[in-house]
CSV table of C-alpha atoms in Angstrom, one decimal:
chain,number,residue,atom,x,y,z
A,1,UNK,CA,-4.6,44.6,-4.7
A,2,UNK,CA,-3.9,48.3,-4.0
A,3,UNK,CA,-3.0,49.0,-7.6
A,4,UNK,CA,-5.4,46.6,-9.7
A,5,UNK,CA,-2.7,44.9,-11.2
A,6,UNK,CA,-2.9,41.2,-11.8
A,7,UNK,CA,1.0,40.9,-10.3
A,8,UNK,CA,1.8,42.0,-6.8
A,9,UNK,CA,4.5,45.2,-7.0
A,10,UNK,CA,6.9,46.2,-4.4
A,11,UNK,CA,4.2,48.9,-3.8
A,12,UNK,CA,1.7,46.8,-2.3
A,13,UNK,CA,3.9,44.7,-0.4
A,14,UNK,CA,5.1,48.5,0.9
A,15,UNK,CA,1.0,49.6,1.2
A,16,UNK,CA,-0.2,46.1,3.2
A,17,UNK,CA,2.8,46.2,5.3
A,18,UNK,CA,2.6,50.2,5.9
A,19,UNK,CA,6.1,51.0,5.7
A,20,UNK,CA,8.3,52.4,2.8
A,21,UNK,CA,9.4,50.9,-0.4
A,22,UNK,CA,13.1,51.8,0.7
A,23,UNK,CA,12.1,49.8,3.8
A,24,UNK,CA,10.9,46.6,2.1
A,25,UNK,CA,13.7,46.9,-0.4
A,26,UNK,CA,16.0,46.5,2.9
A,27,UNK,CA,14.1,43.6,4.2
A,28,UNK,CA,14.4,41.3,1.2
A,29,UNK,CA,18.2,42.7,0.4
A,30,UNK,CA,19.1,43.2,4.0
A,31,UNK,CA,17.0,41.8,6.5
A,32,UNK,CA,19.3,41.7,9.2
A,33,UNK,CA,19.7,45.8,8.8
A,34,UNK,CA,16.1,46.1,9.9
A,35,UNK,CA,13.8,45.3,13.2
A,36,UNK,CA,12.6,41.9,13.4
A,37,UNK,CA,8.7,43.4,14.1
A,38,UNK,CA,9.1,45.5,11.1
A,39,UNK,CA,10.7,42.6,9.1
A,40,UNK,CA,8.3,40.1,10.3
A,41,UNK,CA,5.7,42.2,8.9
A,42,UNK,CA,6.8,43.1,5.4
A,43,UNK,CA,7.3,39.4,5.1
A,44,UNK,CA,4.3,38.3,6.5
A,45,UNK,CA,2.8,40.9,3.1
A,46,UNK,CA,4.9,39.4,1.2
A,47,UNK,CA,3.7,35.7,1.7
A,48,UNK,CA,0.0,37.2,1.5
A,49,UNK,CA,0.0,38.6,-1.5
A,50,UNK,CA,2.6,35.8,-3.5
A,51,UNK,CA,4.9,39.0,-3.9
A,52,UNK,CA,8.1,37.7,-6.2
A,53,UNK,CA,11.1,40.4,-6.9
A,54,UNK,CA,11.5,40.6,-10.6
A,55,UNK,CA,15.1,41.6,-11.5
A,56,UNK,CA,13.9,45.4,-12.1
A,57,UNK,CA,12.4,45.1,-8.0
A,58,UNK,CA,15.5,43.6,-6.9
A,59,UNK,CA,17.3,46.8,-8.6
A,60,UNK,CA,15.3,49.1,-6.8
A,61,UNK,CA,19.1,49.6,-4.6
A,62,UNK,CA,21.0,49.7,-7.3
A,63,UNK,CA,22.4,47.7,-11.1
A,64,UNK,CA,23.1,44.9,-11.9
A,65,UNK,CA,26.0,43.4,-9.7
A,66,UNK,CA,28.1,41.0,-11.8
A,67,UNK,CA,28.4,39.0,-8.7
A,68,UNK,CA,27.4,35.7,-8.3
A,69,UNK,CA,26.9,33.8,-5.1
A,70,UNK,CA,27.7,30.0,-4.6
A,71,UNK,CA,26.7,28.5,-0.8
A,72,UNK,CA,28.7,25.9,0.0
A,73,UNK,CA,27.2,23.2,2.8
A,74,UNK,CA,28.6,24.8,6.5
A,75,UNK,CA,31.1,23.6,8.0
A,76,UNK,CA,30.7,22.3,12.1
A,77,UNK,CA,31.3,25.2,14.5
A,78,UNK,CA,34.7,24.7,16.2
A,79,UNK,CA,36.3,26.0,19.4
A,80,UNK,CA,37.1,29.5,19.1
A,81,UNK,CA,40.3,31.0,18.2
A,82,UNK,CA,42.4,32.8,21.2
A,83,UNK,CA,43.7,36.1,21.1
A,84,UNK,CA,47.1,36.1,19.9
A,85,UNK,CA,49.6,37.1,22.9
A,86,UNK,CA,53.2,37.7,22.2
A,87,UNK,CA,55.7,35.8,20.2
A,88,UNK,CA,56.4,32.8,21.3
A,89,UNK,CA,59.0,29.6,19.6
A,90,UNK,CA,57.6,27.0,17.5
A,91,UNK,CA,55.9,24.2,19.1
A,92,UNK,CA,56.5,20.9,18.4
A,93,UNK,CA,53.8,17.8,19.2
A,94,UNK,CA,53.7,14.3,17.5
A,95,UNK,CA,50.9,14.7,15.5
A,96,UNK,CA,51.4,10.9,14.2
A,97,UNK,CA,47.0,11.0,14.8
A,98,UNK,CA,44.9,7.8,13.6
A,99,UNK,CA,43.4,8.6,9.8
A,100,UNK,CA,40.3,8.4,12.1
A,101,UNK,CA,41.1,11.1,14.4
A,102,UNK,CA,42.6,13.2,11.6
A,103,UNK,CA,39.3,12.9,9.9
A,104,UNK,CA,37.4,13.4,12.8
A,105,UNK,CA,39.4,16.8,13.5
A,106,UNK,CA,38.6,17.8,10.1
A,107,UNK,CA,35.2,18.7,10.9
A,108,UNK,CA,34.6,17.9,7.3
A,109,UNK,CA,36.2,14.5,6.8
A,110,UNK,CA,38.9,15.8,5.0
A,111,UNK,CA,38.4,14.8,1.2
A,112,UNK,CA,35.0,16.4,1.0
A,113,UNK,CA,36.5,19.6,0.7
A,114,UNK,CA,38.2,18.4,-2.5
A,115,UNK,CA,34.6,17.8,-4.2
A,116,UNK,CA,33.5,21.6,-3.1
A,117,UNK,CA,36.8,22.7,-4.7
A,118,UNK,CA,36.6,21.6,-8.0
A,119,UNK,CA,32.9,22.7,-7.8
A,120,UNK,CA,34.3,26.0,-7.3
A,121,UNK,CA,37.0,25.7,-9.6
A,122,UNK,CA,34.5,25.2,-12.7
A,123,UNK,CA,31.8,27.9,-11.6
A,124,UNK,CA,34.9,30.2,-11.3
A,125,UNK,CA,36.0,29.7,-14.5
A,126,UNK,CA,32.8,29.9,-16.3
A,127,UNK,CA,31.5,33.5,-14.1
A,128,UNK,CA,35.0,35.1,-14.8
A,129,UNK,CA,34.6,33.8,-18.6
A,130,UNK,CA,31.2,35.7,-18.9
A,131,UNK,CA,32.5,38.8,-17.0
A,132,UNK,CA,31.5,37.9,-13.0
A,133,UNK,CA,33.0,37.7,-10.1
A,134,UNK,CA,32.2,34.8,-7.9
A,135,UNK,CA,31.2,35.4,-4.2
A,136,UNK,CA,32.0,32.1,-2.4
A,137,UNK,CA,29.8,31.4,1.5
A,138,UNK,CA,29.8,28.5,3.8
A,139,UNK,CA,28.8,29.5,7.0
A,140,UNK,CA,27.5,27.2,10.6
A,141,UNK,CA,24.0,26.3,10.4
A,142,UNK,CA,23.4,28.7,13.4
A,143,UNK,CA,24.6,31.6,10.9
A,144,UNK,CA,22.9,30.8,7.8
A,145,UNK,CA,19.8,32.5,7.8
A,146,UNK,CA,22.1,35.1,8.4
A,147,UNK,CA,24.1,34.4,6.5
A,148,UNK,CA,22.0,34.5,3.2
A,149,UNK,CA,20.6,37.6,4.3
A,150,UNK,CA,23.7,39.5,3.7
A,151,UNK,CA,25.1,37.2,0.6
A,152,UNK,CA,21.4,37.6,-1.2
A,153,UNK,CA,21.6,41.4,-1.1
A,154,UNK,CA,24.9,41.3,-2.8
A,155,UNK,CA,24.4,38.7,-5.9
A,156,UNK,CA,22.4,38.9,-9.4
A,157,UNK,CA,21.5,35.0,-8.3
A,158,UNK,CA,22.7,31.8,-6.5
A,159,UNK,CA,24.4,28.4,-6.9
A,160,UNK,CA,23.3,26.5,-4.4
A,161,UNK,CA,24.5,22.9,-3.8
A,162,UNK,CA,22.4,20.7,-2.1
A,163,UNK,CA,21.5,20.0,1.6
A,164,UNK,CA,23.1,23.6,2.0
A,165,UNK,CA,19.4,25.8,2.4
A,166,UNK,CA,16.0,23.9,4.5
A,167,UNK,CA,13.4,23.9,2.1
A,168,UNK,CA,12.1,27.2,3.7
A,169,UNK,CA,14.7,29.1,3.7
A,170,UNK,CA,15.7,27.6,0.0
A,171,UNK,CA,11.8,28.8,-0.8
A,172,UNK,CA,12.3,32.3,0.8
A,173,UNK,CA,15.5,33.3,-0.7
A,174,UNK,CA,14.5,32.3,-4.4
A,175,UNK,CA,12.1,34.9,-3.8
A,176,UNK,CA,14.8,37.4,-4.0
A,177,UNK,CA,17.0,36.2,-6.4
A,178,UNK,CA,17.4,33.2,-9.0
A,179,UNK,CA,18.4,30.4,-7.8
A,180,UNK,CA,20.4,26.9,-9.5
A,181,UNK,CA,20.1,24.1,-7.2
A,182,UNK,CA,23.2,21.7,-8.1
A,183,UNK,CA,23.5,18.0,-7.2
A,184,UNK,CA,19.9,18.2,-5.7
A,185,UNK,CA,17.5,15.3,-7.4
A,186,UNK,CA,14.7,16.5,-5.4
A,187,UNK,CA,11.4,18.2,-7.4
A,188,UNK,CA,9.8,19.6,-4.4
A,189,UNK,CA,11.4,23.0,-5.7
A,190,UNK,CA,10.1,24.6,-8.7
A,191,UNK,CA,13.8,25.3,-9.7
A,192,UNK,CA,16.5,24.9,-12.4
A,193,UNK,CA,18.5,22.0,-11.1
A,194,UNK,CA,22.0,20.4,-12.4
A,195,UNK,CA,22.1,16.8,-10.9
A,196,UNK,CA,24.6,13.9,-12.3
A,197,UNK,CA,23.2,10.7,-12.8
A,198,UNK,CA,23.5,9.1,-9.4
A,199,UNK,CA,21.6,6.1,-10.1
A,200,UNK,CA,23.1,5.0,-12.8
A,201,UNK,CA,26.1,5.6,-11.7
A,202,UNK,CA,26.0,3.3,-9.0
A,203,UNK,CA,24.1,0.8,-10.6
A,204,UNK,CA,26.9,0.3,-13.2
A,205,UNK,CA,29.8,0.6,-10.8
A,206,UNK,CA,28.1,-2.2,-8.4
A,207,UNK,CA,27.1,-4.4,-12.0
A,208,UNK,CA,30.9,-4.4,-12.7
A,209,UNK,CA,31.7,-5.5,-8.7
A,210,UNK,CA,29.6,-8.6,-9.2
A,211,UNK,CA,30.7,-9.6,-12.6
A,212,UNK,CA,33.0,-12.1,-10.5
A,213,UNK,CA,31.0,-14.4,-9.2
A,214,UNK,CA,32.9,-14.8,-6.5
A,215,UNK,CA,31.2,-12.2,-4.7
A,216,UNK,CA,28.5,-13.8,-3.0
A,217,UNK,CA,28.5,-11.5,0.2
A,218,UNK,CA,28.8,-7.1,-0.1
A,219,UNK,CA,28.2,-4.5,2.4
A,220,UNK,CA,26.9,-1.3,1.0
A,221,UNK,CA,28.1,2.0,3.7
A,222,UNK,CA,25.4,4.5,2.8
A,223,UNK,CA,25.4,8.2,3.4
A,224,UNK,CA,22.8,10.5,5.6
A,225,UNK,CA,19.2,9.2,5.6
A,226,UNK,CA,18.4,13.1,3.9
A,227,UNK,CA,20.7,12.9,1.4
A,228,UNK,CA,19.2,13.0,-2.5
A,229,UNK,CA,22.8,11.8,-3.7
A,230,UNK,CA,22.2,8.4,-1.3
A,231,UNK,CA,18.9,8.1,-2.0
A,232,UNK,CA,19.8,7.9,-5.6
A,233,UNK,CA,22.4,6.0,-5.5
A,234,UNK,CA,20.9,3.4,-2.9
A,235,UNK,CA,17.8,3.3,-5.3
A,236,UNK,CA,21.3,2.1,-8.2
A,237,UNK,CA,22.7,-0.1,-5.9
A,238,UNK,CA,19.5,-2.2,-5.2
A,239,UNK,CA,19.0,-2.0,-9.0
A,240,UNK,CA,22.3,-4.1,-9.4
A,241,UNK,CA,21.4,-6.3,-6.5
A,242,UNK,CA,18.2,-7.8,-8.5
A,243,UNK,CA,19.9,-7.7,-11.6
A,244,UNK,CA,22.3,-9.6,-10.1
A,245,UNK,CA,20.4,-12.1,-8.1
A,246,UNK,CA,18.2,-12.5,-11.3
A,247,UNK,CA,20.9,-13.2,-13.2
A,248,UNK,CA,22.6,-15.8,-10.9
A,249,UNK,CA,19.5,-17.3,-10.1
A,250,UNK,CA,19.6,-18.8,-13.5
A,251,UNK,CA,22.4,-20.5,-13.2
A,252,UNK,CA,21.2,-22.3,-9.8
A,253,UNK,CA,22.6,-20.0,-7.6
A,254,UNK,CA,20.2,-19.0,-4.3
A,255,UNK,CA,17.7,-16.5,-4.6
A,256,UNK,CA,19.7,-14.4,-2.2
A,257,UNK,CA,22.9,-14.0,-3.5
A,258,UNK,CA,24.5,-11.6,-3.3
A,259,UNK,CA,23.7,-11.8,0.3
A,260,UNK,CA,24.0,-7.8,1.6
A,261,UNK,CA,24.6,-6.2,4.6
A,262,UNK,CA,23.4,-2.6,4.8
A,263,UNK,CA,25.7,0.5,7.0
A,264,UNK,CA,24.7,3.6,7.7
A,265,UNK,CA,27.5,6.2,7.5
A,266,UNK,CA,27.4,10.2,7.1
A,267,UNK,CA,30.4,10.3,3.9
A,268,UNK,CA,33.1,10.9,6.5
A,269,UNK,CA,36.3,9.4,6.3
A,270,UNK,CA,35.7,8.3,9.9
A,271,UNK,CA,32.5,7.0,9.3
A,272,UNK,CA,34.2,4.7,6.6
A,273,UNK,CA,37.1,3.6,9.1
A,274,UNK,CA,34.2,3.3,11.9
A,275,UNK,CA,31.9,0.9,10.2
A,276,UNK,CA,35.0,-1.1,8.4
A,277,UNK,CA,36.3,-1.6,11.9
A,278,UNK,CA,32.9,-3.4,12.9
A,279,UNK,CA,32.9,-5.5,9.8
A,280,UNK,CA,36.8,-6.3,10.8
A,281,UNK,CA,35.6,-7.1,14.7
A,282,UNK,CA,32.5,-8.9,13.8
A,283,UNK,CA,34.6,-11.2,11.6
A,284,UNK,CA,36.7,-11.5,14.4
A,285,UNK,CA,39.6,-13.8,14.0
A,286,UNK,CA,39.0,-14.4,10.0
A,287,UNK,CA,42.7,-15.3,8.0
A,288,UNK,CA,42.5,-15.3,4.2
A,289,UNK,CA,42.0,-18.8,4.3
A,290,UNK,CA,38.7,-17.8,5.8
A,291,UNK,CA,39.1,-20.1,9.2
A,292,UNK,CA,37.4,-18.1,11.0
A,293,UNK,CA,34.3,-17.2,13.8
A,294,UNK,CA,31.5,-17.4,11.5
A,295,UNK,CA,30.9,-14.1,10.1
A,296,UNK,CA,33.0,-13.7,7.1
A,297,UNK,CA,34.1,-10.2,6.0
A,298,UNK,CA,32.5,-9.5,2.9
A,299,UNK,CA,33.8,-10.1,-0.5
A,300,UNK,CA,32.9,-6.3,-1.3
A,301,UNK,CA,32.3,-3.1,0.1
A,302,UNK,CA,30.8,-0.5,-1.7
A,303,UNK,CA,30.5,2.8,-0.4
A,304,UNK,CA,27.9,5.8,-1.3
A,305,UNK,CA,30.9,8.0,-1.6
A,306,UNK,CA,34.9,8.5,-2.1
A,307,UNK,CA,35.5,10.0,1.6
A,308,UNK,CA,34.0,6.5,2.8
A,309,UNK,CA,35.6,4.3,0.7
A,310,UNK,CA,38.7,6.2,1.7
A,311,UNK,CA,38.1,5.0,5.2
A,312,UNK,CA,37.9,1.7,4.3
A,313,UNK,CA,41.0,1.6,2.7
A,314,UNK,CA,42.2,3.1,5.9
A,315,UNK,CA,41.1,0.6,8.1
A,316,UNK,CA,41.2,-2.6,6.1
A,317,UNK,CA,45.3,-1.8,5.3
A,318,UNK,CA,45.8,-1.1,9.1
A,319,UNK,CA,44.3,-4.9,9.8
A,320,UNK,CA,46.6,-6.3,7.0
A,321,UNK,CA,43.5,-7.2,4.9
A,322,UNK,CA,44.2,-7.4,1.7
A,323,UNK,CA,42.5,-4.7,-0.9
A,324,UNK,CA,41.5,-6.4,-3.7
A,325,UNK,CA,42.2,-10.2,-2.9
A,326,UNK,CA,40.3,-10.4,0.0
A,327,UNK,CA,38.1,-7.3,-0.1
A,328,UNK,CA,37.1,-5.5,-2.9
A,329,UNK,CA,36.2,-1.2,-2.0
A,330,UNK,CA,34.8,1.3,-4.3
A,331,UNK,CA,33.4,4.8,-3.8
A,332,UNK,CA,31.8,6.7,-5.5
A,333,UNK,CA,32.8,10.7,-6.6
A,334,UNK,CA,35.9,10.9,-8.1
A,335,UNK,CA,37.7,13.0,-5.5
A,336,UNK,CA,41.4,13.2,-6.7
A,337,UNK,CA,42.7,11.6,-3.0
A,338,UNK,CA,41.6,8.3,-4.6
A,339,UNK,CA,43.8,8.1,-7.6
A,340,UNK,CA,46.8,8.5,-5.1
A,341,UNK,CA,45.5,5.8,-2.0
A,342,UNK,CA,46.8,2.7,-1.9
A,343,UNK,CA,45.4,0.8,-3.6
A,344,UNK,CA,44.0,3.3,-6.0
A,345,UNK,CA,40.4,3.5,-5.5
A,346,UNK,CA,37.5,2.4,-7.5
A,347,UNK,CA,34.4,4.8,-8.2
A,348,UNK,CA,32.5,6.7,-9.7
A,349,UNK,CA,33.8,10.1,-11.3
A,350,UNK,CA,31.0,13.0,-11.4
A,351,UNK,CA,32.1,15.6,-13.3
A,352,UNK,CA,32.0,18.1,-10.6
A,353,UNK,CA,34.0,20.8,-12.2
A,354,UNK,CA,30.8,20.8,-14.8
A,355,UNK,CA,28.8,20.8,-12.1
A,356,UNK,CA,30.1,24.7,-11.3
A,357,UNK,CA,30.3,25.4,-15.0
A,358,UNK,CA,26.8,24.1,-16.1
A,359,UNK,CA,25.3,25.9,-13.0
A,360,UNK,CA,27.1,29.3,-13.4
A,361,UNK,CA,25.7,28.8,-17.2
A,362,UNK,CA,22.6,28.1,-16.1
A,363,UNK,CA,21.9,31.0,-13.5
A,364,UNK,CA,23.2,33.3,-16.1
A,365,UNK,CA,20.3,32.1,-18.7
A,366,UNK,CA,17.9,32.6,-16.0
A,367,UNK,CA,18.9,36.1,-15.4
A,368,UNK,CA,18.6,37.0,-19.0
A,369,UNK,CA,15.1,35.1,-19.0
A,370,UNK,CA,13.5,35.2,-16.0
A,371,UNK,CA,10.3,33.3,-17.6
A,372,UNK,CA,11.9,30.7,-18.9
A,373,UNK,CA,10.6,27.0,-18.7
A,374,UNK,CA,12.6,25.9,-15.7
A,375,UNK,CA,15.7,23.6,-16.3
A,376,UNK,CA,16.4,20.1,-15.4
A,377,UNK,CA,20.8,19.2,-16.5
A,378,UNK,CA,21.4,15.7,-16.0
A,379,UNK,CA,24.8,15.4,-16.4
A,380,UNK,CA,26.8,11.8,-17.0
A,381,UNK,CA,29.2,10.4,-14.7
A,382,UNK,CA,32.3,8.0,-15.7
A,383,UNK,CA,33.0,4.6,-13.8
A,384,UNK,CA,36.8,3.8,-13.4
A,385,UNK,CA,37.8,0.5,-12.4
A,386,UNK,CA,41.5,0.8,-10.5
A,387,UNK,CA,43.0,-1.8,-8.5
A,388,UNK,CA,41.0,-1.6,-5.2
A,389,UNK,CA,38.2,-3.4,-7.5
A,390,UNK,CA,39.8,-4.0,-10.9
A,391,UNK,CA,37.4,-5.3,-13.7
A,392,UNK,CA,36.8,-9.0,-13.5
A,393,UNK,CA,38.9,-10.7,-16.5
């Protein structure tokens, strides 16, 4: 290196790339402020000589900020919003939609954005508490490069819940500034993480379902394939499953049972009423006395998250099925839009205001010592048993 020193400085990052320190100062804070050639370039240093900002670097533009950024999964890009023209009454439509269409209109599913809130509500509270503001992003995935070009520029460090960042990207901003990954189980990223116990979690909740051993048939509606929360909770779920079958096996049941049918969903609402409307049309003309086609609906439904299970509900009430007697639903979150659905819904509660809190905590540590082992949190998470899959007696 230019300098001899054993760790690469702004300086040779400035030397290799033959531009200015205030230059690659601007293309780590503010890359969009620069020419992509020139940017390209400084980068392309950077990854050459295993350049990492240290807090003093990063300061280069300025003090401390007392902000802290928190990226937020993007929301789907919707059709744009028309100029306003001049006044005009109210109008009125019968907006009487399908929970399905509502849902689908949400972009988001609509209880999602209740998890994110109380995410934000506990890393609010703990940045204000230790004298930071909190700079809140979620942009489109075709904005968020962007995006966390301008938001990393502005921030001491990140809170960055998972899925939110591609691992390259993820890699390339916690170059500039610390960054928490929160509910992310994966280790690919030398990173302090705050996860809740997804596994376990599910594996208890779905140990609990089959404690009645009338439940000889469950369908488990999973999230995204590239999900670490599914993955987790999948791995829980089949846990249970051999527990199960291990335990009833004993007691001269079949090998199989539970028998299990496997959905794949994406934790919409929609996807929930979607794939409880096939169960519903493959059971085809099914009563409670179970006279029916064949293909029973199953005794239990178990969904990787609340906004699933909340399409269940949706679409099980609609077909007069009834939740628990017939069909037992649980989720798995703790949103609050369970405790108020009819029936109340089963799941599992994450503490997801602790999630913001712990996090916030956590970046803050990292700030005051950058060389710190990195962190692992695995917080606990609560099962609640409520009347859409009440504890067996």
């Amino acid at each position: 290196m230019p300098n001899g020193e054993l760790n690469p400085t702004v300086y040779d990052v400035a030397a290799r790339s033959g531009v200015s320190i205030a230059t690659v100062s601007r293309v780590l804070r503010r890359p969009d402020e620069v020419r992509p050639e020139t940017a390209a370039k400084v980068m392309d240093a950077v990854r050459e000589l295993g350049y990492v900002p240290s807090a003093s670097a990063r300061g280069l533009a300025g003090r401390r900020t007392q902000v802290i950024g928190l990226l937020l999964p993007g929301h789907q890009e919707g059709d744009p919003v028309p100029d306003p023209g001049p006044a005009t009454p109210p109008r009125i439509r019968d907006d009487r939609a399908s929970a399905e269409q509502a849902a689908e209109e949400s972009g988001t599913g609509g209880p999602v954005n209740l998890y994110y809130d109380e995410v934000i509500r506990g890393a609010e509270g703990e940045a204000s508490e230790q004298g930071f503001a909190l700079l809140i992003a979620a942009g489109t995935a075709s904005h968020r490069e962007r995006l966390v070009g301008e938001i990393a520029g502005r921030v001491d460090g990140l809170v960055v819940l998972a899925a939110t960042l591609g691992d390259e990207l993820l890699a390339r901003t916690s170059t500039r500034v610390p960054v928490v990954l929160v509910a992310d189980s994966g280790d690919e990223h030398d990173l302090d993480h705050v996860v809740v116990d997804n596994e376990q979690g599910m594996r208890a909740l779905v140990t609990e379902v089959l404690r009645d051993a009338a439940v000889r048939d469950i369908a488990y509606i999973a999230g995204p394939e590239d999900s670490p929360d599914e993955r987790d909770r999948r791995r829980g779920f089949d846990r249970a499953i051999d527990d199960a079958r291990d335990d009833r096996t004993e007691f001269g049941d079949a090998a199989d049972s539970p028998a299990v049918r496997i959905l794949r969903g994406d934790f919409s609402v929609a996807s929930g009423r979607r794939l409880a409307d096939r169960l519903l049309a493959e059971a085809g003309s099914e009563t409670e006395s179970d006279a029916g086609s064949g293909v029973r609906l199953p005794d239990a439904i178990v969904c990787s998250n609340d906004q699933s299970a909340l399409g269940v509900l949706q679409s099980l009430t609609a077909a007069g099925v009834d939740v628990p007697g017939r069909v037992r639903v649980s989720g798995f979150d703790g949103v609050e839009a369970g405790r108020f659905s009819t029936p109340r819904l089963s799941t599992v509660r994450q503490p997801m205001a602790d999630l913001g809190r712990i996090a916030v905590r956590t970046l803050l540590r990292r700030l005051a010592s950058p060389d710190a082992p990195r962190q692992r949190v695995v917080l606990p998470v609560e099962v609640l048993l409520r009347e859409s899959a009440p504890p067996h007696v």
